[in-house]
Short mmCIF file of C-alpha atoms in Angstrom, two decimals:
data_model
loop_
_atom_site.label_atom_id
_atom_site.label_comp_id
_atom_site.label_asym_id
_atom_site.label_seq_id
_atom_site.Cartn_x
_atom_site.Cartn_y
_atom_site.Cartn_z
CA MET A 1 0.00 0.00 0.00
CA ASN A 2 1.42 3.42 -0.84
CA THR A 3 1.61 6.19 1.74
CA LYS A 4 -1.45 8.06 0.42
CA ASN A 5 -3.62 4.94 0.50
CA GLU A 6 -2.30 4.08 3.97
CA LYS A 7 -3.36 7.50 5.24
CA LEU A 8 -6.79 7.22 3.62
CA SER A 9 -7.23 3.74 5.08
CA ILE A 10 -6.40 4.86 8.62
CA ILE A 11 -8.68 7.90 8.33
CA ILE A 12 -11.61 5.69 7.27
CA ALA A 13 -10.75 3.23 10.06
CA GLY A 14 -10.70 6.05 12.62
CA LEU A 15 -13.97 7.50 11.36
CA ILE A 16 -15.70 4.10 11.67
CA ILE A 17 -14.25 3.37 15.12
CA GLY A 18 -15.32 6.81 16.34
CA LEU A 19 -18.95 6.03 15.54
CA VAL A 20 -19.20 2.98 17.76
CA ALA A 21 -19.19 4.73 21.14
CA PRO A 22 -22.20 7.00 20.52
CA ILE A 23 -24.05 4.05 18.94
CA LEU A 24 -23.36 1.85 21.98
CA VAL A 25 -24.50 4.62 24.36
CA PHE A 26 -27.63 5.01 22.21
CA LYS A 27 -28.26 1.26 22.55
CA GLY A 28 -27.66 1.03 26.30
CA ASN A 29 -24.00 1.45 27.31
CA PRO A 30 -23.25 4.03 30.03
CA VAL A 31 -23.27 7.70 29.08
CA ASN A 32 -19.77 9.10 28.45
CA MET A 33 -18.49 5.48 28.47
CA GLY A 34 -19.67 4.01 25.20
CA PHE A 35 -16.39 2.17 24.74
CA CYS A 36 -13.46 1.84 27.13
CA ILE A 37 -10.94 -0.97 27.17
CA ALA A 38 -9.83 -0.47 30.79
CA CYS A 39 -13.37 0.01 32.15
CA PHE A 40 -14.72 -2.94 30.20
CA ILE A 41 -11.89 -5.21 31.31
CA ARG A 42 -12.61 -4.00 34.87
CA ASP A 43 -16.30 -4.85 34.41
CA THR A 44 -15.40 -8.28 33.04
CA ALA A 45 -13.03 -8.87 35.98
CA GLY A 46 -15.99 -8.04 38.22
CA GLY A 47 -18.30 -10.32 36.24
CA LEU A 48 -15.86 -13.17 36.79
CA GLY A 49 -15.73 -12.37 40.51
CA LEU A 50 -12.13 -11.14 40.60
CA HIS A 51 -13.44 -8.08 42.46
CA ARG A 52 -16.73 -7.53 44.26
CA ALA A 53 -17.57 -3.91 43.40
CA GLY A 54 -21.27 -4.42 42.71
CA ALA A 55 -21.52 -1.33 40.49
CA VAL A 56 -19.08 -2.60 37.86
CA GLN A 57 -19.71 -6.27 37.17
CA TYR A 58 -20.59 -7.38 33.65
CA ILE A 59 -18.81 -9.51 31.06
CA ARG A 60 -18.40 -6.96 28.27
CA PRO A 61 -18.79 -8.57 24.84
CA GLU A 62 -16.88 -5.69 23.24
CA ILE A 63 -13.61 -7.00 24.74
CA ILE A 64 -14.30 -10.53 23.50
CA GLY A 65 -15.23 -9.12 20.08
CA ILE A 66 -12.01 -7.11 19.70
CA VAL A 67 -9.86 -10.19 20.29
CA LEU A 68 -11.93 -12.38 17.96
CA GLY A 69 -12.17 -9.63 15.30
CA SER A 70 -8.41 -9.28 15.36
CA LEU A 71 -7.97 -13.07 15.15
CA ILE A 72 -10.31 -13.32 12.14
CA MET A 73 -8.63 -10.41 10.33
CA ALA A 74 -5.15 -11.76 11.12
CA LEU A 75 -6.10 -15.21 9.75
CA CYS A 76 -7.63 -13.66 6.60
CA ARG A 77 -4.50 -11.56 6.01
CA LYS A 78 -2.17 -14.47 6.86
CA GLU A 79 -0.72 -12.38 9.70
CA PHE A 80 -1.53 -14.72 12.58
CA ASN A 81 1.77 -15.24 14.33
CA ALA A 82 2.10 -17.23 17.55
CA ASN A 83 4.98 -15.60 19.36
CA GLY A 84 6.04 -14.42 22.79
CA GLY A 85 8.67 -14.66 25.49
CA SER A 86 9.72 -11.03 25.63
CA SER A 87 9.83 -10.30 29.39
CA PRO A 88 6.30 -11.61 30.09
CA LEU A 89 6.31 -10.98 33.85
CA THR A 90 7.48 -7.40 33.37
CA ARG A 91 4.64 -6.96 30.88
CA PHE A 92 2.15 -8.36 33.39
CA ILE A 93 3.28 -5.80 35.98
CA LEU A 94 3.16 -2.94 33.47
CA GLY A 95 -0.30 -4.07 32.37
CA ALA A 96 -1.52 -3.98 35.96
CA PHE A 97 -0.25 -0.42 36.36
CA VAL A 98 -1.90 0.60 33.09
CA ALA A 99 -5.21 -0.46 34.67
CA ILE A 100 -4.44 1.35 37.93
CA GLY A 101 -3.54 4.57 36.06
CA ALA A 102 -6.58 4.29 33.82
CA LEU A 103 -8.90 3.73 36.77
CA MET A 104 -7.45 6.81 38.48
CA PHE A 105 -8.42 8.84 35.40
CA LEU A 106 -11.49 6.64 34.77
CA GLY A 107 -10.72 5.58 31.23
CA CYS A 108 -8.19 4.15 28.84
CA PRO A 109 -6.66 6.30 26.07
CA PHE A 110 -9.57 5.31 23.80
CA ARG A 111 -12.16 6.53 26.31
CA MET A 112 -10.06 9.67 26.87
CA ILE A 113 -10.62 10.58 23.21
CA LEU A 114 -14.31 9.63 23.47
CA ARG A 115 -14.71 11.73 26.64
CA LEU A 116 -13.21 14.70 24.79
CA ALA A 117 -15.63 14.05 21.93
CA GLY A 118 -18.47 14.12 24.46
CA GLY A 119 -17.40 17.57 25.71
CA ASP A 120 -15.84 16.26 28.97
CA LEU A 121 -13.03 18.78 29.48
CA ASN A 122 -11.59 16.81 32.42
CA ALA A 123 -10.10 14.60 29.72
CA VAL A 124 -7.92 17.53 28.59
CA PHE A 125 -5.90 17.01 31.78
CA GLY A 126 -5.81 13.32 30.99
CA LEU A 127 -4.50 14.06 27.50
CA ILE A 128 -1.78 16.35 28.86
CA GLY A 129 -0.70 13.65 31.31
CA PHE A 130 -0.87 10.99 28.60
CA ILE A 131 1.48 13.00 26.37
CA ILE A 132 3.90 13.56 29.27
CA GLY A 133 3.87 9.81 30.02
CA ILE A 134 4.57 9.00 26.37
CA LEU A 135 7.48 11.47 26.33
CA CYS A 136 8.93 9.72 29.41
CA GLY A 137 8.74 6.39 27.56
CA VAL A 138 10.20 7.85 24.35
CA PHE A 139 13.17 9.19 26.35
CA PHE A 140 14.09 5.62 27.32
CA LEU A 141 13.30 4.22 23.85
CA LYS A 142 15.82 6.65 22.36
CA LYS A 143 18.40 5.48 24.90
CA GLY A 144 17.91 1.83 23.82
CA TYR A 145 15.02 0.55 25.98
CA SER A 146 13.94 -2.96 25.00
CA LEU A 147 12.05 -5.82 26.66
CA GLY A 148 13.91 -8.23 24.40
CA LYS A 149 13.14 -10.35 21.38
CA THR A 150 10.13 -12.60 20.96
CA ALA A 151 10.36 -16.21 19.84
CA LYS A 152 8.06 -18.30 17.66
CA LEU A 153 5.59 -20.44 19.59
CA LYS A 154 3.29 -23.34 18.83
CA LEU A 155 -0.06 -22.64 17.16
CA LEU A 156 -2.19 -23.51 20.19
CA GLU A 157 -0.18 -21.19 22.44
CA GLY A 158 -1.01 -18.31 20.10
CA LEU A 159 -4.68 -19.32 19.97
CA ASN A 160 -5.15 -19.84 23.71
CA PHE A 161 -6.21 -16.28 24.47
CA SER A 162 -8.86 -16.28 21.74
CA ILE A 163 -10.16 -19.65 22.93
CA LEU A 164 -10.39 -18.15 26.43
CA GLN A 165 -12.55 -15.35 25.01
CA ILE A 166 -14.97 -17.88 23.53
CA PHE A 167 -15.18 -19.59 26.92
CA VAL A 168 -15.94 -16.24 28.61
CA LEU A 169 -18.57 -15.50 25.93
CA ILE A 170 -20.27 -18.81 26.74
CA LEU A 171 -20.28 -17.83 30.43
CA LEU A 172 -21.94 -14.52 29.49
CA ILE A 173 -24.62 -16.22 27.42
CA LEU A 174 -25.36 -19.07 29.82
CA ALA A 175 -25.03 -16.76 32.86
CA PRO A 176 -24.45 -19.48 35.47
CA GLY A 177 -24.96 -18.52 39.12
CA PHE A 178 -21.27 -17.95 39.85
CA ILE A 179 -21.07 -15.08 37.35
CA PHE A 180 -21.73 -11.61 38.76
CA PHE A 181 -23.92 -9.04 37.05
CA SER A 182 -24.51 -5.56 38.46
CA GLU A 183 -28.13 -5.21 39.50
CA ALA A 184 -30.31 -2.65 37.73
CA GLY A 185 -29.53 0.83 39.02
CA ALA A 186 -26.34 -0.33 40.79
CA GLY A 187 -24.02 1.54 38.44
CA PRO A 188 -22.36 1.45 35.03
CA GLY A 189 -22.09 -2.36 35.06
CA ALA A 190 -25.87 -2.58 34.82
CA LEU A 191 -25.94 -0.42 31.68
CA HIS A 192 -25.18 -2.24 28.50
CA ALA A 193 -26.19 -2.59 24.87
CA PRO A 194 -27.59 -5.95 23.64
CA ILE A 195 -24.96 -8.70 23.73
CA ILE A 196 -25.05 -9.40 20.00
CA LEU A 197 -24.65 -5.71 19.06
CA SER A 198 -21.75 -5.23 21.49
CA LEU A 199 -20.08 -8.40 20.23
CA VAL A 200 -20.47 -7.48 16.54
CA ILE A 201 -19.20 -3.95 17.16
CA GLY A 202 -16.25 -5.38 19.09
CA ILE A 203 -15.45 -7.72 16.18
CA ILE A 204 -15.62 -4.81 13.71
CA VAL A 205 -13.38 -2.62 15.88
CA GLY A 206 -10.93 -5.52 16.41
CA GLY A 207 -10.79 -6.27 12.69
CA ILE A 208 -10.30 -2.65 11.67
CA ALA A 209 -7.75 -2.03 14.42
CA GLN A 210 -5.77 -5.12 13.34
CA ARG A 211 -5.85 -4.07 9.69
CA ASN A 212 -4.77 -0.49 10.38
CA ARG A 213 -2.56 -1.03 13.48
CA VAL A 214 -4.66 1.49 15.41
CA CYS A 215 -2.87 2.50 18.60
CA MET A 216 -3.53 5.52 20.78
CA VAL A 217 0.01 5.48 22.21
CA GLY A 218 1.72 4.75 18.89
CA GLY A 219 0.10 7.84 17.33
CA ILE A 220 1.84 10.35 19.58
CA ARG A 221 4.97 8.20 20.07
CA ASN A 222 5.67 7.89 16.34
CA VAL A 223 5.24 11.62 15.73
CA VAL A 224 7.74 12.40 18.48
CA LEU A 225 10.16 9.64 17.49
CA TYR A 226 10.30 9.97 13.71
CA ASN A 227 7.65 12.44 12.57
CA ASP A 228 5.26 9.69 11.38
CA TRP A 229 1.71 11.06 11.51
CA ASN A 230 -0.11 7.96 10.21
CA LEU A 231 -1.47 6.62 13.50
CA LEU A 232 -2.15 10.07 14.94
CA ILE A 233 -4.36 10.85 11.96
CA GLY A 234 -6.47 7.81 12.90
CA PHE A 235 -6.64 9.11 16.46
CA ILE A 236 -7.92 12.49 15.21
CA ALA A 237 -10.44 10.76 12.91
CA ILE A 238 -11.86 8.82 15.90
CA PHE A 239 -12.31 12.09 17.78
CA ALA A 240 -13.93 13.83 14.80
CA SER A 241 -16.51 11.18 13.99
CA ALA A 242 -17.42 10.60 17.66
CA LEU A 243 -17.80 14.37 18.13
CA ILE A 244 -20.10 14.69 15.11
CA LEU A 245 -22.31 11.70 15.97
CA ASN A 246 -22.51 12.73 19.64
CA ASN A 247 -23.81 16.13 18.57
CA ILE A 248 -26.28 14.62 16.08
CA PHE A 249 -27.67 12.38 18.85
CA GLN A 250 -27.64 15.28 21.32
CA PHE A 251 -29.89 17.35 19.09
CA THR A 252 -32.17 14.48 18.00
CA VAL A 253 -32.66 11.61 20.45
CA ALA A 254 -31.01 12.76 23.70
CA GLU A 255 -34.18 14.19 25.22
CA THR A 256 -36.34 11.19 24.25
CA LEU A 257 -33.79 8.75 25.70
CA ASN A 258 -33.08 11.01 28.68
CA LYS A 259 -29.36 10.61 27.96
CA SER A 260 -26.62 13.15 27.38
CA PHE A 261 -24.35 12.61 24.38
CA PHE A 262 -22.52 15.94 24.44
CA LYS A 263 -22.07 18.18 27.44
CA LEU A 264 -19.28 20.74 27.33
CA GLY A 265 -17.58 21.48 30.65
CA PHE A 266 -15.88 20.01 33.71
CA GLU A 267 -18.70 19.57 36.21
CA GLY A 268 -21.35 16.88 36.20
CA GLN A 269 -19.76 14.60 33.61
CA ALA A 270 -20.84 10.98 33.88
CA ILE A 271 -18.35 8.48 35.35
CA ALA A 272 -15.67 11.15 35.69
CA HIS A 273 -14.17 13.40 38.36
CA THR A 274 -12.83 16.93 38.26
CA ASP A 275 -9.46 16.51 39.99
CA GLY A 276 -7.20 17.74 37.18
CA LEU A 277 -3.89 16.82 38.82
CA TRP A 278 -4.87 13.18 39.38
CA ASN A 279 -6.59 12.91 36.02
CA ALA A 280 -3.25 13.94 34.53
CA LEU A 281 -1.06 11.75 36.76
CA GLY A 282 -3.23 8.69 36.12
CA MET A 283 -2.70 9.13 32.41
CA VAL A 284 1.04 9.84 32.87
CA LEU A 285 1.19 6.31 34.25
CA VAL A 286 -0.92 4.91 31.40
CA GLY A 287 1.14 6.68 28.71
CA PHE A 288 4.50 5.76 30.25
CA ALA A 289 3.62 2.10 30.88
CA SER A 290 1.99 1.73 27.46
CA VAL A 291 5.09 3.01 25.66
CA LEU A 292 7.18 0.54 27.66
CA LEU A 293 4.73 -2.17 26.56
CA GLY A 294 4.76 -1.07 22.92
CA GLY A 295 1.07 -0.16 22.64
CA CYS A 296 -2.13 1.03 24.28
CA PRO A 297 -4.69 -1.37 25.85
CA LEU A 298 -6.66 -1.57 22.58
CA ARG A 299 -3.49 -2.51 20.69
CA GLN A 300 -2.63 -5.13 23.32
CA LEU A 301 -6.03 -6.79 22.83
CA VAL A 302 -5.56 -6.76 19.05
CA LEU A 303 -2.04 -8.20 19.27
CA ALA A 304 -3.31 -10.88 21.68
CA GLY A 305 -5.84 -11.89 19.02
CA GLU A 306 -3.05 -12.05 16.42
CA GLY A 307 -1.27 -14.67 18.53
CA ASN A 308 1.11 -12.49 20.55
CA THR A 309 1.23 -14.10 23.98
CA ASP A 310 3.22 -11.18 25.45
CA SER A 311 0.20 -8.99 24.75
CA ALA A 312 -2.11 -11.68 26.14
CA ILE A 313 -0.07 -11.61 29.37
CA THR A 314 -0.32 -7.81 29.34
CA VAL A 315 -4.12 -8.00 29.05
CA LEU A 316 -4.17 -10.48 31.95
CA GLY A 317 -2.07 -7.93 33.85
CA ILE A 318 -4.70 -5.28 33.06
CA PHE A 319 -7.37 -7.69 34.38
CA ALA A 320 -5.40 -8.23 37.59
CA GLY A 321 -4.69 -4.50 37.97
CA ALA A 322 -8.37 -3.67 37.49
CA ALA A 323 -9.32 -6.23 40.14
CA PHE A 324 -6.69 -4.85 42.56
CA ALA A 325 -7.93 -1.34 41.84
CA HIS A 326 -11.34 -2.22 43.24
CA ASN A 327 -10.25 -4.68 45.94
CA PHE A 328 -7.75 -2.17 47.37
CA ALA A 329 -9.87 0.97 46.82
CA LEU A 330 -7.47 2.41 44.25
CA ALA A 331 -10.07 3.27 41.59
CA SER A 332 -11.55 6.75 41.47
CA SER A 333 -15.26 7.44 41.43
CA GLY A 334 -17.33 10.44 40.44
CA ASN A 335 -16.37 11.88 43.84
CA GLY A 336 -12.68 11.91 42.93
CA PRO A 337 -9.56 9.87 43.53
CA THR A 338 -8.89 7.87 46.69
CA GLU A 339 -5.82 8.22 48.92
CA ASN A 340 -4.89 4.59 48.17
CA GLY A 341 -5.20 5.33 44.45
CA LYS A 342 -2.85 8.30 44.69
CA ILE A 343 -0.20 6.17 46.42
CA ALA A 344 -0.61 3.40 43.82
CA VAL A 345 -0.25 5.80 40.88
CA ILE A 346 2.92 7.37 42.29
CA ALA A 347 4.27 3.88 43.06
CA GLY A 348 3.37 2.85 39.50
CA ILE A 349 5.28 5.77 37.96
CA ILE A 350 8.33 4.96 40.12
CA ILE A 351 8.14 1.26 39.13
CA CYS A 352 7.90 2.25 35.45
CA VAL A 353 11.08 4.33 35.86
CA ILE A 354 12.85 1.37 37.50
CA ILE A 355 11.69 -1.03 34.76
CA ALA A 356 12.74 1.46 32.10
CA ILE A 357 16.21 2.00 33.64
CA PHE A 358 16.90 -1.73 33.99
CA ASN A 359 15.76 -2.51 30.44
CA THR A 360 17.73 0.39 29.00
CA PHE A 361 21.05 0.39 30.85
CA TYR A 362 21.32 -3.09 32.44
CA LYS A 363 20.16 -5.42 29.67
CA LYS A 364 22.76 -8.16 30.04
CA GLU A 365 21.12 -11.58 30.38
CA LYS A 366 21.79 -13.51 33.58
CA MET B 1 26.38 -2.83 3.67
CA TYR B 2 25.29 -2.11 7.25
CA LYS B 3 23.09 -4.84 8.75
CA VAL B 4 20.30 -4.31 11.26
CA ASP B 5 19.00 -7.46 12.96
CA ALA B 6 15.51 -6.56 14.17
CA LYS B 7 14.08 -10.08 14.07
CA GLY B 8 11.74 -10.71 17.01
CA LEU B 9 11.54 -7.04 17.91
CA SER B 10 8.29 -5.14 17.88
CA CYS B 11 7.70 -1.52 16.98
CA PRO B 12 9.10 1.00 17.41
CA GLU B 13 12.42 -0.73 18.15
CA PRO B 14 13.19 -1.79 14.54
CA VAL B 15 12.56 1.80 13.38
CA ILE B 16 14.84 3.17 16.11
CA LEU B 17 17.63 0.74 15.15
CA THR B 18 17.21 1.81 11.51
CA MET B 19 17.20 5.47 12.53
CA ASN B 20 20.47 4.93 14.39
CA ALA B 21 22.01 3.37 11.28
CA VAL B 22 20.84 6.30 9.16
CA LYS B 23 22.25 8.78 11.70
CA LEU B 24 25.63 7.03 11.42
CA GLY B 25 25.57 8.02 7.74
CA HIS B 26 25.08 4.59 6.15
CA LYS B 27 23.69 4.72 2.62
CA GLU B 28 23.12 0.98 2.21
CA ILE B 29 21.30 -0.74 5.04
CA SER B 30 19.86 -4.23 5.25
CA VAL B 31 17.11 -4.65 7.87
CA GLU B 32 15.93 -8.13 8.86
CA LEU B 33 12.42 -8.32 10.33
CA SER B 34 10.03 -11.07 11.41
CA ASP B 35 6.80 -9.14 11.87
CA PRO B 36 4.64 -7.32 9.28
CA VAL B 37 4.12 -4.14 11.33
CA PRO B 38 7.81 -3.17 11.55
CA VAL B 39 8.10 -3.92 7.82
CA GLU B 40 5.49 -1.24 7.15
CA ASN B 41 6.94 1.22 9.64
CA VAL B 42 10.60 0.82 8.62
CA THR B 43 9.58 1.12 4.94
CA ARG B 44 7.64 4.32 5.64
CA TYR B 45 10.49 5.78 7.69
CA ALA B 46 13.13 4.87 5.09
CA LYS B 47 11.11 6.41 2.26
CA SER B 48 10.61 9.59 4.29
CA GLN B 49 14.42 9.79 4.52
CA GLY B 50 14.84 9.47 0.76
CA PHE B 51 15.85 5.78 0.65
CA THR B 52 14.74 3.33 -2.01
CA VAL B 53 13.30 0.20 -0.38
CA LYS B 54 13.54 -3.30 -1.82
CA GLU B 55 11.69 -6.06 0.04
CA THR B 56 12.47 -9.77 -0.05
CA LYS B 57 10.95 -12.54 2.05
CA GLU B 58 12.33 -15.95 2.93
CA ASN B 59 11.13 -18.37 5.65
CA ASP B 60 9.01 -15.75 7.45
CA ILE B 61 11.95 -13.33 7.59
CA THR B 62 11.57 -10.14 5.59
CA THR B 63 14.70 -8.31 4.52
CA LEU B 64 14.46 -4.66 3.56
CA LEU B 65 17.32 -3.34 1.47
CA LEU B 66 17.53 0.42 1.92
CA THR B 67 19.66 2.35 -0.56
CA LYS B 68 20.26 6.04 -1.17
#
């Protein structure tokens, strides 16, 4: 594909992906949280009983769909590649801190863009922090940071994560008694679009993101590193289409549905808080850890579907981090951040610095 | 010919290794890659720096020959 076609392709991909959040809110997902990788992994962790926060327990089909959509696209394009072994435990830890940072801000980089497109100006602080975090990671990349090479693995090893998603989907559909679902009115976990719609949208997003390498971290990182605007253009396209559709819904169906699709300002935003400093610091952690991991949470899900077990381990780390965030009262709420959360975010940033230093300056194998 | 072994590395590391080779002033660089994403990114970077890119593939390893 030539450069012009690549750009056009990523713009179209971004425009399509940007539409999904307002559509999912329209069909039942929480307001201002149509699509969020960190929040939805957190909800799924709750659904599986890894945490007991009753407000956020639901197996989100969007997450399952992204992995399966990526798998299908990778198989069609002959890009399925079972590989892994590049510092998996370090990736697990970084993944956990991505979740802790994201749940301080209340959203992954994808939701940050969607929150901006919904007029939530608290996400501006998140974006500033996210960029600072990425710059921290780029500093170490330029100095030689690396988690090491991957190795080829057996087919089943690469497929395991996708098979796990099918198993979780079956649990969602059969809804046995040991699965937790937020009760009506309990919180965001109780608000969801129909399973089939969420799953299909997840598959579409996963397929498109695999095809176009969509990555929220890669967009800014590549511009800073070598002036490559390709991924950032996709990022901007997501914002633009979500902004337009949010405003169309706001002026047409918002009143009938009693839902807000676009509300400009800081106060009263759904599933968000107004503490600018901690919104920023949470996303510093997400940006920094994601650069060290090589991609944002969405990209990790897509790579896991392609057969990359390092990314699968990272996603499991995000699951664990999300569960810790609620078990240890680290996650923010609409009332703001918690003291435990503040300590965890600062600890996370320090641990990222330590991981970065060791994998930049002390890389000799033992 | 300057050789960059970026097999098993994921982005952006292969691009950074290529960038370092370009900064050293090499006009002929061979980059070995094992993943399709770095192939796209290194190609795009090399073209933006005025290199001609020739791609060959053998046993899942792609070699990009960058010349200026």
